[in-house]
XYZ file of C-alpha atoms in Angstrom:
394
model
C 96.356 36.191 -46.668
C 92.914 36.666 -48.456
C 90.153 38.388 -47.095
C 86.214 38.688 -48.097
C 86.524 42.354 -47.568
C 89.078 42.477 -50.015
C 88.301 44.761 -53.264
C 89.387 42.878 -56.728
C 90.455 44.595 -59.781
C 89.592 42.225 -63.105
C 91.276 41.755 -66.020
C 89.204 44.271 -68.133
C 89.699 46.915 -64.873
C 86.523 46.450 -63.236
C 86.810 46.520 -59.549
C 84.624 44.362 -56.955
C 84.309 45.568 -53.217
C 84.599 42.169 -51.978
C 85.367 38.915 -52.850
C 81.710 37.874 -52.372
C 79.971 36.455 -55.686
C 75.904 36.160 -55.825
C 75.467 32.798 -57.947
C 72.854 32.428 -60.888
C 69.538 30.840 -59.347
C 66.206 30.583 -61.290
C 64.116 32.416 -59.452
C 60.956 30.727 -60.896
C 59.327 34.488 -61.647
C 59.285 35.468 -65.933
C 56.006 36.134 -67.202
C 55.156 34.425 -70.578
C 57.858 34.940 -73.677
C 60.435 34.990 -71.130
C 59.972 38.938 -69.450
C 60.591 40.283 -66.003
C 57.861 40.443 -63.608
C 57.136 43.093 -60.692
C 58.330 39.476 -58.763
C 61.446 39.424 -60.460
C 62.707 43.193 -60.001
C 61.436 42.836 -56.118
C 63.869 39.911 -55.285
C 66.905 41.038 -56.837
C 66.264 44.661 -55.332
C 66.587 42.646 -51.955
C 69.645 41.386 -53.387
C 71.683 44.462 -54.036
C 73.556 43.802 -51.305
C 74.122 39.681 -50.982
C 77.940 40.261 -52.994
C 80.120 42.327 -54.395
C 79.317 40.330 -58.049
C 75.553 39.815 -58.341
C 75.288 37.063 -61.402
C 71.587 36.606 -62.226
C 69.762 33.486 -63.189
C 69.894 31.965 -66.573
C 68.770 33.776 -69.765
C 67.961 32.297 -73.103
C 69.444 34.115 -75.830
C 67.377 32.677 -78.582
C 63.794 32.153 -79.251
C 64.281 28.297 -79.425
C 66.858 28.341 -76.500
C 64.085 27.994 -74.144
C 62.235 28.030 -71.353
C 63.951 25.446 -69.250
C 61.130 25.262 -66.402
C 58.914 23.532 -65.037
C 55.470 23.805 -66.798
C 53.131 25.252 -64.542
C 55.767 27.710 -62.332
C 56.395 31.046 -64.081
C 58.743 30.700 -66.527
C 62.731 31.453 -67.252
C 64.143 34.695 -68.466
C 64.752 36.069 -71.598
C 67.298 38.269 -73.810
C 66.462 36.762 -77.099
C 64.177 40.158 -78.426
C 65.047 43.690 -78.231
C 61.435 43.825 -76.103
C 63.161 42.524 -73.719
C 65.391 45.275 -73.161
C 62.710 47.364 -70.401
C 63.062 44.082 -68.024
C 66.546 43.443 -68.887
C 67.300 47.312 -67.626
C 64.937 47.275 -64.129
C 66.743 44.105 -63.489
C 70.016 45.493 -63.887
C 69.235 48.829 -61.829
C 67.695 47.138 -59.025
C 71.224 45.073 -58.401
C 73.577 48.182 -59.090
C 71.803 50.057 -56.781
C 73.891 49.922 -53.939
C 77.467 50.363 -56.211
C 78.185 46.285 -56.920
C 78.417 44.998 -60.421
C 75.460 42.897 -62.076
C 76.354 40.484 -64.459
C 73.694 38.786 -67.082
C 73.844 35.365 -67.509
C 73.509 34.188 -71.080
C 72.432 30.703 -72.455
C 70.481 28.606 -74.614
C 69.057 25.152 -73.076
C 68.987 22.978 -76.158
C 67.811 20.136 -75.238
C 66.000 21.359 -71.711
C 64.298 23.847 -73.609
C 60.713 21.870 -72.146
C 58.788 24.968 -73.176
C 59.475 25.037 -77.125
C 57.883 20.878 -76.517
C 55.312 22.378 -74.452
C 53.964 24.680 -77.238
C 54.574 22.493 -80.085
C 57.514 23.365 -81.109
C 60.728 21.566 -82.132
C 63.255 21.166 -79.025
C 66.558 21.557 -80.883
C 70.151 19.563 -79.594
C 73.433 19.110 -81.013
C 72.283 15.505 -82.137
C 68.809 13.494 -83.108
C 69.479 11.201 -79.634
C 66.864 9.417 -78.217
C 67.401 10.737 -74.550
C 65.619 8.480 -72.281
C 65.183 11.034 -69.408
C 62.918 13.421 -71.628
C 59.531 13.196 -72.514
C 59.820 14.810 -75.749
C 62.272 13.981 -79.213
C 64.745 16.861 -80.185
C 65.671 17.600 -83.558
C 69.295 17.724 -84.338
C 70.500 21.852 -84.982
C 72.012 22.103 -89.085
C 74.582 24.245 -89.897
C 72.986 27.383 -90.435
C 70.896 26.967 -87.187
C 74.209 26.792 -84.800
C 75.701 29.790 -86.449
C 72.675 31.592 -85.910
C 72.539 30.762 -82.433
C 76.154 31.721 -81.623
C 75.267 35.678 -83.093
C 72.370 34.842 -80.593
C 75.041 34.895 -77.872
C 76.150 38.187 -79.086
C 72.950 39.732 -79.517
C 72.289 39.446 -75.917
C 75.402 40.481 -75.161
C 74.720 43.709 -76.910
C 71.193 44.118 -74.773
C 73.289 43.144 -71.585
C 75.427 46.875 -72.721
C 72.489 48.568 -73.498
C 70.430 47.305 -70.396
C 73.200 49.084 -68.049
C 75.183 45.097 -66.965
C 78.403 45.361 -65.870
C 79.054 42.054 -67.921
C 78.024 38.977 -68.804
C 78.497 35.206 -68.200
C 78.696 32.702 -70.588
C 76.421 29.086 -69.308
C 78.623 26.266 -70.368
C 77.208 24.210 -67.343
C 74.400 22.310 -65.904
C 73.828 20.337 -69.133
C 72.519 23.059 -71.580
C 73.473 23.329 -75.189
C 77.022 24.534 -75.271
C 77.939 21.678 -72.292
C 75.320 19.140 -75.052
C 78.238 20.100 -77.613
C 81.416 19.454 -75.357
C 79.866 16.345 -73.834
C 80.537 12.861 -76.116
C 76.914 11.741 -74.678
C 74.988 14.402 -76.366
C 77.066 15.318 -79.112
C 77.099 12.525 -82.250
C 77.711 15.300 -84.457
C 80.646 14.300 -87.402
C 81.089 17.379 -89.107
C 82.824 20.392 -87.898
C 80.787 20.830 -84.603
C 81.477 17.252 -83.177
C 83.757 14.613 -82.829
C 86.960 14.337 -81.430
C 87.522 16.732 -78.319
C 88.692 19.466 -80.328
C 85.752 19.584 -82.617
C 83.743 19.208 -79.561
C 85.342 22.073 -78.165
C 84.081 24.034 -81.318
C 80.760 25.490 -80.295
C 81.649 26.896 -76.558
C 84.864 28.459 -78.187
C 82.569 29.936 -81.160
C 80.622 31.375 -78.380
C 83.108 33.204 -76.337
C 84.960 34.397 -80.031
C 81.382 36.114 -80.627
C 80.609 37.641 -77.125
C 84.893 39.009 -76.816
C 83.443 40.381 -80.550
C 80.823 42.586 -79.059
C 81.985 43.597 -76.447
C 84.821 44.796 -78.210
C 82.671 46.422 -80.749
C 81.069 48.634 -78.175
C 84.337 50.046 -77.077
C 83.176 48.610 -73.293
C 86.815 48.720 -71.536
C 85.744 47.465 -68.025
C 83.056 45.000 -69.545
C 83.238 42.061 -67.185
C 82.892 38.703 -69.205
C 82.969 34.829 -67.356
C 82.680 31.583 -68.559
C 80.733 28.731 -66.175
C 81.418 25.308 -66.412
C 80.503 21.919 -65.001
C 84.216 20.446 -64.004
C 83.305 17.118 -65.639
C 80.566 15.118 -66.550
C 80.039 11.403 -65.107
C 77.189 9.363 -65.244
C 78.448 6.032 -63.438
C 79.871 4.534 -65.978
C 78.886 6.919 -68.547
C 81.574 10.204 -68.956
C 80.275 12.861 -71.722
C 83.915 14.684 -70.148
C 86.579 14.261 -67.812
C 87.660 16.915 -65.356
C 91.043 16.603 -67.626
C 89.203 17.388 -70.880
C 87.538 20.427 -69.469
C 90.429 21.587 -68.397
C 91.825 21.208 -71.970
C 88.962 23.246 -72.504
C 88.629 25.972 -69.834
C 92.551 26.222 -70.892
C 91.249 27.623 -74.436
C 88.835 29.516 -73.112
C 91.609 31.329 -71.543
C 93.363 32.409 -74.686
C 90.455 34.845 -75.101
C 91.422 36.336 -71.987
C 88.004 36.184 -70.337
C 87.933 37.856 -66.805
C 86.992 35.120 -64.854
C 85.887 31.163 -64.989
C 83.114 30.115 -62.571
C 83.028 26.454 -61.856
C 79.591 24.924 -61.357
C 80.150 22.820 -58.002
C 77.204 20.432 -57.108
C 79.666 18.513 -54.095
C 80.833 21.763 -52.463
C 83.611 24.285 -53.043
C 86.292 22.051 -52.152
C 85.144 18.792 -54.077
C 87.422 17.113 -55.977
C 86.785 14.569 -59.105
C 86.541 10.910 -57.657
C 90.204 9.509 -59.067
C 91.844 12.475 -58.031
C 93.648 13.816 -54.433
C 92.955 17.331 -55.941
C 90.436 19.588 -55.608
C 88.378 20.916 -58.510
C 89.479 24.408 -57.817
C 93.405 23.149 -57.977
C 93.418 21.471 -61.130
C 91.704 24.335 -62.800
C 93.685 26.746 -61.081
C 96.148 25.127 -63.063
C 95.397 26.076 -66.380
C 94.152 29.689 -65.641
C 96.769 32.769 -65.727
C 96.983 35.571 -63.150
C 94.667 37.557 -64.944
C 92.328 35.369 -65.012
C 90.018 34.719 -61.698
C 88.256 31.574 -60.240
C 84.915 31.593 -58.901
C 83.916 28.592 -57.471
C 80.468 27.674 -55.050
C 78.663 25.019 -53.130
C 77.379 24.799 -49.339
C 78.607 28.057 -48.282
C 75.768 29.431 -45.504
C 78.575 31.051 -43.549
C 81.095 33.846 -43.200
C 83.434 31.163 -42.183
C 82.395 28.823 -45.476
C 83.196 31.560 -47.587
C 86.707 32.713 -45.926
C 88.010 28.960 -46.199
C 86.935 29.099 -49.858
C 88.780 32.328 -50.685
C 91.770 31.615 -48.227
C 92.373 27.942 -49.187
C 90.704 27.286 -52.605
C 89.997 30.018 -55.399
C 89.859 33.812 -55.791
C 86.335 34.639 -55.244
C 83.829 32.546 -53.882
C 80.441 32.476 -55.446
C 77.008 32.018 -52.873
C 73.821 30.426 -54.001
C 71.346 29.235 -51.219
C 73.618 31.112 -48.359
C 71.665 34.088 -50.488
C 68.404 32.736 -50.413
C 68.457 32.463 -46.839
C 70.197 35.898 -46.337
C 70.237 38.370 -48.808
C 72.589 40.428 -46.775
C 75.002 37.997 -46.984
C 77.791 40.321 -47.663
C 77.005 43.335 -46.295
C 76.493 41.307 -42.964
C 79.995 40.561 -43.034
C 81.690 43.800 -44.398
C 79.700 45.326 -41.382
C 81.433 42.838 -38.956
C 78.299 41.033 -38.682
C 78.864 38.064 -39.929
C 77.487 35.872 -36.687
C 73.884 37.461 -38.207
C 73.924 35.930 -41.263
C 70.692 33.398 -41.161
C 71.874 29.767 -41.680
C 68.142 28.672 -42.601
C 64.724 29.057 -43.749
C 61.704 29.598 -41.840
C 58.644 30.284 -41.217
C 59.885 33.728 -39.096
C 62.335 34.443 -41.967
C 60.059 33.767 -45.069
C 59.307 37.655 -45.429
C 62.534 38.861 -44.596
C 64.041 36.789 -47.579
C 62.049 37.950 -50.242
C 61.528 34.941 -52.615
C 58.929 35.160 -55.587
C 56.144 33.092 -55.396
C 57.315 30.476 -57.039
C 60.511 30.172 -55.093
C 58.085 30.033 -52.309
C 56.195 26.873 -53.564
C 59.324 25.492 -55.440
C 61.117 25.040 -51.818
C 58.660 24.474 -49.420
C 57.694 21.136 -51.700
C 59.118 17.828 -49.551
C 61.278 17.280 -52.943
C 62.258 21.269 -53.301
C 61.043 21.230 -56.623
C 64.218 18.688 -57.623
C 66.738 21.299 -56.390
C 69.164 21.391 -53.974
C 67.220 21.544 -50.418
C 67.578 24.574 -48.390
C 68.335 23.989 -44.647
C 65.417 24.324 -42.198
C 63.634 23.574 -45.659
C 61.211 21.242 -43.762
C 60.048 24.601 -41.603
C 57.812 25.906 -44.105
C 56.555 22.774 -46.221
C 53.095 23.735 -44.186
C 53.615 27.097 -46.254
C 52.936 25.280 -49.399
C 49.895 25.739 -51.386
C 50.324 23.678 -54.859
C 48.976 26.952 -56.986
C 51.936 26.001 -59.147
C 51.505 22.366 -59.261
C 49.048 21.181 -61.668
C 51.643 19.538 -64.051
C 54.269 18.261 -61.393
C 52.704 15.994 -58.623
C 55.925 14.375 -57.341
């Protein structure tokens, strides 16, 4: 039988103390150009101890590849510049400091790159579509622009080494670029970046070839590297994927003998694709080898969430707002205190959780800022001031 507490070796050799996984959350904190604030190092110090695996939020690997925000709130990460690398380092040290592993999460947001349209500039997608949910045109990426992005990928891998990250993980999910070239909704493209599903398949496979590259380069044996994925991609009637097709995928992927593959859950950690008896976890399960672990996430605020998950379900179990609400989450539980762990927000736990401001505003808005709403969420909307607000009024 599996057990939180257990420690897990990975492919490459690197060894988690648990089976505990901190999921990638924006924490609403970068200053302009995409760089760590005082904001950003503070919460993820308070983190050190929420998993064994501490995966951070989303950075943009090249200068065009973001920020996905919302304009107003302080802004997305970076790891597109060399400058970067000071942030990039405090951020790492203040999630190793307690001995578990801190992976950086590298990605470019095509598409939802809202800041390049913000300041003028052109938002760039795998195809000129006409997307009726944005507010701005994108320009469709040539050639040379998509190779140039992939080295991107590997660039920031190479700051992730030099920051001090015990690995990286590769954002094929939540509608960004590489998921805009698997998906047949975003991706038009006819020449050798889109078409039929292999074709399709191009650009996230380019991707991984280039990170494996680096990481090989710099001789890093125990360098942890994950892919993330969305398990399908259905629209009512519109599918951009299947849960089949990104399978076929995730099963390439694995050729490249990645360490782990983190599936981006919005139903729960047991969900399962609407034509299928299933679960998510089972059919990709399926496709991985023994090498090769799966994290999955969604609604786990309790030790007893998170055992089910690793007992009945997948290898690790990855925790998103369980974290926000406790960032002890694991150590509560290696500690045999799992009946402490905080099950919701409020107003008598706002300090102890240690958001950044804009965290703070984001979910004590009545709509959470459009993201998943945090339980006891209504407890602190009297905590909200609108500082952030002035281009978002919903």
């Amino acid at each position: 039988m599996k057990h939180l507490t257990d420690s897990i070796t990975l492919r490459h050799g690197a060894t988690l103390t648990n089976r505990i996984v901190m999921s990638p959350m924006q924490t609403h904190s970068g200053k302009r150009g995409g760089f760590a604030s005082d904001d950003t190092i503070n919460y993820y110090s308070a983190r050190s101890q929420a998993a064994g695996m501490l995966i951070t939020e989303f950075h943009y690997v090249s200068k065009n590849g973001g920020p996905a925000y919302t304009p107003g709130y302080p802004e997305q990460l970076g790891a597109y510049s060399d400058e970067h690398l000071e942030g990039l380092s405090n951020v790492a040290k203040a999630l190793k400091k307690d001995g578990n592993k801190a992976i950086l999460q590298i990605h470019h947001a095509g598409r939802a790159a809202i800041g390049q349209a913000v300041s003028g500039e052109d938002v760039v997608a795998p195809s000129n579509i006409d997307f009726s949910f944005l507010d701005y045109p994108v320009r469709e990426l040539t050639h040379e622009e998509i190779l140039a992005i992939i080295a991107d990928f590997g660039r920031a891998t190479r700051r992730a080494i030099a920051a001090g990250f015990d690995g990286v993980e590769i954002h094929g999910a939540n509608h960004y670029l590489i998921q805009q070239f698997f998906s047949k909704l975003s991706n038009h493209r006819t020449d050798q970046w889109g078409g039929d599903l292999e074709k399709r398949m191009a650009f996230p496979l380019a991707v991984v070839e280039e990170v494996k590259r680096i990481v090989e380069l710099e001789k890093q044996k125990n360098f942890i590297i994950g892919y993330r994925i969305s398990p399908d991609e259905i629209h009512g009637s519109e599918i951009g994927y299947s849960a089949e097709e990104a399978a076929q995928l995730i099963s390439e992927v694995s050729k490249h003998e990645l360490d782990y593959i983190h599936l981006s859950l919005w139903g729960g950690y047991g969900s399962s694709p609407s034509d299928s008896e299933k679960s998510y976890a089972e059919l990709f399960k399926e496709v991985l080898d023994d090498e090769t672990k799966l994290i999955i996430v969604g609604g786990v605020f309790s030790e007893a969430d998170a055992q089910d998950a690793v007992e009945n379900y997948a290898d690790l179990i990855a925790v998103a707002r369980g974290t926000l609400v406790d960032p002890k989450f694991a150590q509560k539980i290696i500690e045999n205190k799992g009946e402490t762990i905080h099950h919701e927000i409020s107003p008598a736990t706002i300090d102890y959780v240690e958001w950044t401001p804009g965290l703070k505003e984001a979910f004590s808005r009545k709509d959470s800022l459009g993201l998943p709403p945090l339980p006891g969420g209504e407890s602190i909307q009297d905590l909200h001031t609108g500082r952030f607000d002035m281009f978002y009024k919903k």
